[in-house]
Amino acid sequence: MSAAKNTAFALVDCNNFYASCEKLFRPDLKHTPIVVLSNNDGCIVARSKEAKALGIKMGVPVFQVQDALRKHGIVCFSSNYALYADMSNRVMTTLEEEAPRLEIYSIDEAFMDLTGVERVTDLLAFGQRVKAKVDKWTGITVGVGIAPTKTLAKLANHAAKKYPATGSVVDLMNPDRQKRLLALVDVGDVWGVGRRTTAKLKAKGIHTAWDLANANAKVMRSEFSVVMERTIRELNGVSCLDLEWVRPTKQQIICSRSFGHKVTDKRELGEAIAKYMTRAAEKLRSEQRCCRVVSVFIRTSPFIPNEPQYSASLTVELPNPTDDTRDLLAVAERIFHRLYRAGYRYAKGGVMLADFYEPGTVQQDFLCVDSTKTNSKALMGVMDKINRSGMGQVFFASQGVSPQWAMKREHLSPAYTTKWDDLPKVW
DNA sequence: TCTGGGGTCCTAGGACCC
DNA sequence: TCTGGGGTCCTAGGACCC
């Protein structure tokens, strides 16, 4: 085996991100418990620290905790993606200035490659500076975990959040400190160890991260998978997961939603599918890809077991890859006609695109009439531009004008940072 | 009445080929 | 009675992540 590299990573993670974004623009709620809800106002997906302290759990359906929300005066927000995405961009831009090799891992966290940085500056001080800068420039508070591997950096970040005495920045480069922390951490809190695996590990007497770090990597690989072997090595300070600072291109695009109410009407359901396909096509073009494989699915709600259940999906391979909304809508409609069965109350539907190509790199199927519309690129370009500009919307009639099935978003905050009309006002 | 959405990776097993 | 062996590709399902 080659000599271990002296790697160093930082994981920067925004605290209670969605809830923090909402509070930024509502100083009146500074110390009020708030929660952010999933699409359709269905589940709790983010909680402010006050809401956490009141015992509101992550992921629970709102209706199950309605009483608690009311009793404690917890303020609810529907999720406001435009706001969170914009705030995320601001945070990431700030981080990039400190460490150009940045992997944006999710909307609220990023890995930094700090390899070699300790020769220039103290890593703890570096982390503290990053935290202070993000706080000052964006108003978002972050935790920073620094360690020789990504998995250990995750654990360092976990500690930074859990123990206030750390000031939300933990440097875990030192092996003795690693050992002490690993012994304190439940194995289920290790990155990559989910619910299923946790149960299996505990049955084998592996309870802490330290227990896992000391398991035999080869044996565990045969019993679990190569992912497990990697996790064990990473816990021991051997970096197996590189920084992916160039975003890999997507393998698939999914657009799906639960409906605001159950849908029975065929036209209405078809409009929803058309809407999702339109959105998926936009995402496809923003990736600068064409796709060959298209799937559509519709289903009833598994949460109402005494109602007749129906769930169906169908996948079609196109003769030629396309990124034209019109082609994709036509395919979606054909598939939908074959899937639809009357007499069910549909709860959710969606589309999936896969098998991507760079435009123009694929030999056209010459047995098939070339369906490439000559004005396709120009038309799609103009549509995308108008729809992005905030000036209004252009879309195809098949998605319907005033949809009944639209999402429930009863507690939506204004688009403070992305819409002129919604700019916060200071009196 | 009311239960999110969007991804990735890994593995096992079958089809198929020589 | 007795029916190879090895490789590749594809797919479905599981597990995990945020």
mmCIF file of C-alpha atoms in Angstrom, chain A residues 163-363:
data_model
loop_
_atom_site.group_PDB
_atom_site.id
_atom_site.type_symbol
_atom_site.label_atom_id
_atom_site.label_comp_id
_atom_site.label_asym_id
_atom_site.label_seq_id
_atom_site.Cartn_x
_atom_site.Cartn_y
_atom_site.Cartn_z
ATOM 1 C CA TYR A 163 -20.703 20.819 22.430
ATOM 2 C CA PRO A 164 -21.159 24.596 22.778
ATOM 3 C CA ALA A 165 -17.787 24.918 24.519
ATOM 4 C CA THR A 166 -16.121 24.290 21.149
ATOM 5 C CA GLY A 167 -17.439 27.570 19.796
ATOM 6 C CA SER A 168 -18.758 25.530 16.842
ATOM 7 C CA VAL A 169 -15.279 24.870 15.436
ATOM 8 C CA VAL A 170 -13.473 21.568 16.072
ATOM 9 C CA ASP A 171 -9.984 20.626 14.887
ATOM 10 C CA LEU A 172 -9.727 16.847 14.900
ATOM 11 C CA MET A 173 -6.361 16.441 13.193
ATOM 12 C CA ASN A 174 -4.771 15.009 16.327
ATOM 13 C CA PRO A 175 -5.128 11.195 16.641
ATOM 14 C CA ASP A 176 -5.548 11.317 20.437
ATOM 15 C CA ARG A 177 -8.447 13.732 20.096
ATOM 16 C CA GLN A 178 -9.932 11.518 17.367
ATOM 17 C CA LYS A 179 -9.808 8.529 19.680
ATOM 18 C CA ARG A 180 -11.486 10.391 22.529
ATOM 19 C CA LEU A 181 -14.303 11.653 20.327
ATOM 20 C CA LEU A 182 -14.893 8.316 18.563
ATOM 21 C CA ALA A 183 -15.426 6.641 21.933
ATOM 22 C CA LEU A 184 -18.200 9.133 22.713
ATOM 23 C CA VAL A 185 -20.058 8.903 19.414
ATOM 24 C CA ASP A 186 -22.830 6.406 18.769
ATOM 25 C CA VAL A 187 -22.063 4.254 15.744
ATOM 26 C CA GLY A 188 -25.349 5.342 14.165
ATOM 27 C CA ASP A 189 -24.036 8.916 14.005
ATOM 28 C CA VAL A 190 -21.196 7.929 11.705
ATOM 29 C CA TRP A 191 -21.569 9.191 8.128
ATOM 30 C CA GLY A 192 -22.658 6.321 5.887
ATOM 31 C CA VAL A 193 -24.074 4.204 8.708
ATOM 32 C CA GLY A 194 -27.850 4.331 8.431
ATOM 33 C CA ARG A 195 -30.677 2.814 10.457
ATOM 34 C CA ARG A 196 -30.445 -0.704 9.019
ATOM 35 C CA THR A 197 -26.712 -0.962 9.394
ATOM 36 C CA THR A 198 -26.790 0.483 12.905
ATOM 37 C CA ALA A 199 -29.101 -2.313 14.036
ATOM 38 C CA LYS A 200 -26.861 -4.966 12.488
ATOM 39 C CA LEU A 201 -23.735 -3.457 14.011
ATOM 40 C CA LYS A 202 -25.225 -3.229 17.486
ATOM 41 C CA ALA A 203 -26.310 -6.847 17.291
ATOM 42 C CA LYS A 204 -22.634 -7.638 16.777
ATOM 43 C CA GLY A 205 -21.606 -5.612 19.824
ATOM 44 C CA ILE A 206 -20.384 -2.589 17.871
ATOM 45 C CA HIS A 207 -21.895 0.386 19.655
ATOM 46 C CA THR A 208 -19.574 3.344 19.254
ATOM 47 C CA ALA A 209 -17.613 4.860 16.390
ATOM 48 C CA TRP A 210 -14.498 3.670 18.237
ATOM 49 C CA ASP A 211 -15.777 0.064 18.186
ATOM 50 C CA LEU A 212 -16.330 0.370 14.446
ATOM 51 C CA ALA A 213 -12.902 1.898 13.836
ATOM 52 C CA ASN A 214 -11.372 -1.153 15.491
ATOM 53 C CA ALA A 215 -13.319 -3.737 13.520
ATOM 54 C CA ASN A 216 -11.520 -5.694 10.815
ATOM 55 C CA ALA A 217 -12.079 -3.797 7.590
ATOM 56 C CA LYS A 218 -11.665 -6.794 5.272
ATOM 57 C CA VAL A 219 -14.000 -9.026 7.250
ATOM 58 C CA MET A 220 -16.579 -6.261 7.544
ATOM 59 C CA ARG A 221 -16.407 -5.699 3.807
ATOM 60 C CA SER A 222 -17.430 -9.255 3.077
ATOM 61 C CA GLU A 223 -20.197 -9.059 5.636
ATOM 62 C CA PHE A 224 -21.509 -5.634 4.577
ATOM 63 C CA SER A 225 -20.032 -3.961 1.501
ATOM 64 C CA VAL A 226 -17.122 -1.979 0.208
ATOM 65 C CA VAL A 227 -18.787 1.129 1.625
ATOM 66 C CA MET A 228 -18.312 -0.265 5.116
ATOM 67 C CA GLU A 229 -14.656 -1.001 4.497
ATOM 68 C CA ARG A 230 -14.129 2.565 3.351
ATOM 69 C CA THR A 231 -15.891 3.989 6.380
ATOM 70 C CA ILE A 232 -13.668 1.969 8.724
ATOM 71 C CA ARG A 233 -10.515 3.128 6.979
ATOM 72 C CA GLU A 234 -11.663 6.728 7.035
ATOM 73 C CA LEU A 235 -12.369 6.502 10.770
ATOM 74 C CA ASN A 236 -8.742 5.406 11.135
ATOM 75 C CA GLY A 237 -7.519 8.514 9.384
ATOM 76 C CA VAL A 238 -6.890 6.955 5.965
ATOM 77 C CA SER A 239 -8.548 9.155 3.367
ATOM 78 C CA CYS A 240 -10.565 7.094 0.865
ATOM 79 C CA LEU A 241 -13.087 9.700 -0.253
ATOM 80 C CA ASP A 242 -11.662 12.472 -2.403
ATOM 81 C CA LEU A 243 -12.952 15.986 -2.611
ATOM 82 C CA GLU A 244 -15.294 16.172 -5.605
ATOM 83 C CA TRP A 245 -14.837 19.818 -6.311
ATOM 84 C CA VAL A 246 -15.911 19.514 -9.931
ATOM 85 C CA ARG A 247 -19.570 18.605 -9.761
ATOM 86 C CA PRO A 248 -20.174 15.278 -11.502
ATOM 87 C CA THR A 249 -22.840 15.498 -14.183
ATOM 88 C CA LYS A 250 -26.234 14.173 -13.210
ATOM 89 C CA GLN A 251 -27.211 10.621 -14.082
ATOM 90 C CA GLN A 252 -30.920 11.213 -13.771
ATOM 91 C CA ILE A 253 -33.470 13.958 -13.231
ATOM 92 C CA ILE A 254 -36.627 13.379 -11.240
ATOM 93 C CA CYS A 255 -39.588 15.714 -10.848
ATOM 94 C CA SER A 256 -42.395 14.497 -8.659
ATOM 95 C CA ARG A 257 -44.811 15.902 -6.131
ATOM 96 C CA SER A 258 -47.596 14.845 -3.883
ATOM 97 C CA PHE A 259 -50.746 16.718 -4.832
ATOM 98 C CA GLY A 260 -52.408 19.310 -2.630
ATOM 99 C CA HIS A 261 -55.511 17.119 -2.685
ATOM 100 C CA LYS A 262 -56.299 13.688 -4.134
ATOM 101 C CA VAL A 263 -56.840 13.769 -7.901
ATOM 102 C CA THR A 264 -59.316 11.573 -9.770
ATOM 103 C CA ASP A 265 -59.852 13.516 -12.990
ATOM 104 C CA LYS A 266 -57.765 12.318 -15.921
ATOM 105 C CA ARG A 267 -57.293 15.778 -17.411
ATOM 106 C CA GLU A 268 -56.164 17.190 -14.103
ATOM 107 C CA LEU A 269 -53.673 14.390 -13.513
ATOM 108 C CA GLY A 270 -52.381 14.768 -17.058
ATOM 109 C CA GLU A 271 -51.793 18.476 -16.455
ATOM 110 C CA ALA A 272 -49.743 17.713 -13.390
ATOM 111 C CA ILE A 273 -47.577 15.252 -15.321
ATOM 112 C CA ALA A 274 -47.131 17.849 -18.082
ATOM 113 C CA LYS A 275 -46.044 20.404 -15.511
ATOM 114 C CA TYR A 276 -43.445 18.072 -13.992
ATOM 115 C CA MET A 277 -42.158 17.133 -17.417
ATOM 116 C CA THR A 278 -41.795 20.804 -18.320
ATOM 117 C CA ARG A 279 -39.756 21.354 -15.176
ATOM 118 C CA ALA A 280 -37.640 18.251 -15.810
ATOM 119 C CA ALA A 281 -36.888 19.443 -19.345
ATOM 120 C CA GLU A 282 -35.707 22.788 -17.967
ATOM 121 C CA LYS A 283 -33.377 21.030 -15.565
ATOM 122 C CA LEU A 284 -32.126 18.849 -18.420
ATOM 123 C CA ARG A 285 -31.258 21.884 -20.543
ATOM 124 C CA SER A 286 -29.571 23.608 -17.629
ATOM 125 C CA GLU A 287 -27.331 20.528 -17.423
ATOM 126 C CA GLN A 288 -26.740 20.909 -21.159
ATOM 127 C CA ARG A 289 -27.825 17.379 -21.846
ATOM 128 C CA CYS A 290 -30.286 15.475 -24.009
ATOM 129 C CA CYS A 291 -31.958 12.359 -22.683
ATOM 130 C CA ARG A 292 -32.995 9.099 -24.283
ATOM 131 C CA VAL A 293 -34.948 7.423 -21.492
ATOM 132 C CA VAL A 294 -38.216 8.787 -20.098
ATOM 133 C CA SER A 295 -40.349 7.358 -17.272
ATOM 134 C CA VAL A 296 -43.674 8.442 -15.837
ATOM 135 C CA PHE A 297 -45.307 7.183 -12.665
ATOM 136 C CA ILE A 298 -48.590 7.778 -10.841
ATOM 137 C CA ARG A 299 -49.819 6.349 -7.585
ATOM 138 C CA THR A 300 -52.465 6.458 -4.895
ATOM 139 C CA SER A 301 -51.628 7.070 -1.246
ATOM 140 C CA PRO A 302 -50.211 4.099 0.670
ATOM 141 C CA PHE A 303 -51.257 5.912 3.850
ATOM 142 C CA ILE A 304 -54.927 5.224 3.161
ATOM 143 C CA PRO A 305 -54.820 1.416 3.081
ATOM 144 C CA ASN A 306 -58.585 0.909 3.029
ATOM 145 C CA GLU A 307 -58.826 2.666 -0.332
ATOM 146 C CA PRO A 308 -58.104 0.815 -3.580
ATOM 147 C CA GLN A 309 -54.403 1.096 -4.341
ATOM 148 C CA TYR A 310 -52.798 1.604 -7.717
ATOM 149 C CA SER A 311 -49.203 2.353 -8.519
ATOM 150 C CA ALA A 312 -47.763 2.158 -11.987
ATOM 151 C CA SER A 313 -44.795 3.359 -13.950
ATOM 152 C CA LEU A 314 -43.618 2.933 -17.503
ATOM 153 C CA THR A 315 -40.271 3.644 -19.124
ATOM 154 C CA VAL A 316 -39.739 4.441 -22.782
ATOM 155 C CA GLU A 317 -36.553 4.647 -24.786
ATOM 156 C CA LEU A 318 -36.594 7.337 -27.471
ATOM 157 C CA PRO A 319 -35.142 6.743 -30.938
ATOM 158 C CA ASN A 320 -33.147 9.975 -30.636
ATOM 159 C CA PRO A 321 -32.050 11.842 -27.500
ATOM 160 C CA THR A 322 -33.821 15.176 -27.040
ATOM 161 C CA ASP A 323 -34.004 18.194 -24.750
ATOM 162 C CA ASP A 324 -37.042 19.736 -26.435
ATOM 163 C CA THR A 325 -39.974 20.223 -24.081
ATOM 164 C CA ARG A 326 -42.412 19.516 -26.912
ATOM 165 C CA ASP A 327 -40.911 16.079 -27.634
ATOM 166 C CA LEU A 328 -40.791 15.217 -23.967
ATOM 167 C CA LEU A 329 -44.365 16.365 -23.361
ATOM 168 C CA ALA A 330 -45.567 14.218 -26.245
ATOM 169 C CA VAL A 331 -43.857 11.129 -24.823
ATOM 170 C CA ALA A 332 -45.103 11.847 -21.313
ATOM 171 C CA GLU A 333 -48.653 12.142 -22.588
ATOM 172 C CA ARG A 334 -48.440 8.842 -24.491
ATOM 173 C CA ILE A 335 -47.093 7.059 -21.415
ATOM 174 C CA PHE A 336 -49.666 8.676 -19.165
ATOM 175 C CA HIS A 337 -52.549 7.479 -21.358
ATOM 176 C CA ARG A 338 -51.323 3.930 -20.976
ATOM 177 C CA LEU A 339 -50.878 4.233 -17.205
ATOM 178 C CA TYR A 340 -54.073 5.966 -16.213
ATOM 179 C CA ARG A 341 -56.887 3.925 -14.684
ATOM 180 C CA ALA A 342 -60.160 5.571 -13.703
ATOM 181 C CA GLY A 343 -61.648 5.103 -10.273
ATOM 182 C CA TYR A 344 -58.632 5.834 -8.110
ATOM 183 C CA ARG A 345 -57.787 8.834 -5.948
ATOM 184 C CA TYR A 346 -54.269 9.691 -7.022
ATOM 185 C CA ALA A 347 -51.888 11.177 -4.458
ATOM 186 C CA LYS A 348 -48.656 11.588 -6.361
ATOM 187 C CA GLY A 349 -47.146 11.528 -9.798
ATOM 188 C CA GLY A 350 -43.843 12.247 -11.429
ATOM 189 C CA VAL A 351 -41.443 11.889 -14.306
ATOM 190 C CA MET A 352 -37.871 10.716 -14.610
ATOM 191 C CA LEU A 353 -35.286 11.403 -17.300
ATOM 192 C CA ALA A 354 -32.167 9.272 -17.774
ATOM 193 C CA ASP A 355 -29.487 8.123 -20.211
ATOM 194 C CA PHE A 356 -27.971 11.513 -20.963
ATOM 195 C CA TYR A 357 -25.902 12.677 -23.916
ATOM 196 C CA GLU A 358 -24.187 15.890 -24.806
ATOM 197 C CA PRO A 359 -26.274 17.558 -27.514
ATOM 198 C CA GLY A 360 -25.063 16.655 -30.982
ATOM 199 C CA THR A 361 -22.837 13.751 -29.966
ATOM 200 C CA VAL A 362 -25.219 10.983 -30.925
ATOM 201 C CA GLN A 363 -25.720 9.428 -34.319
#
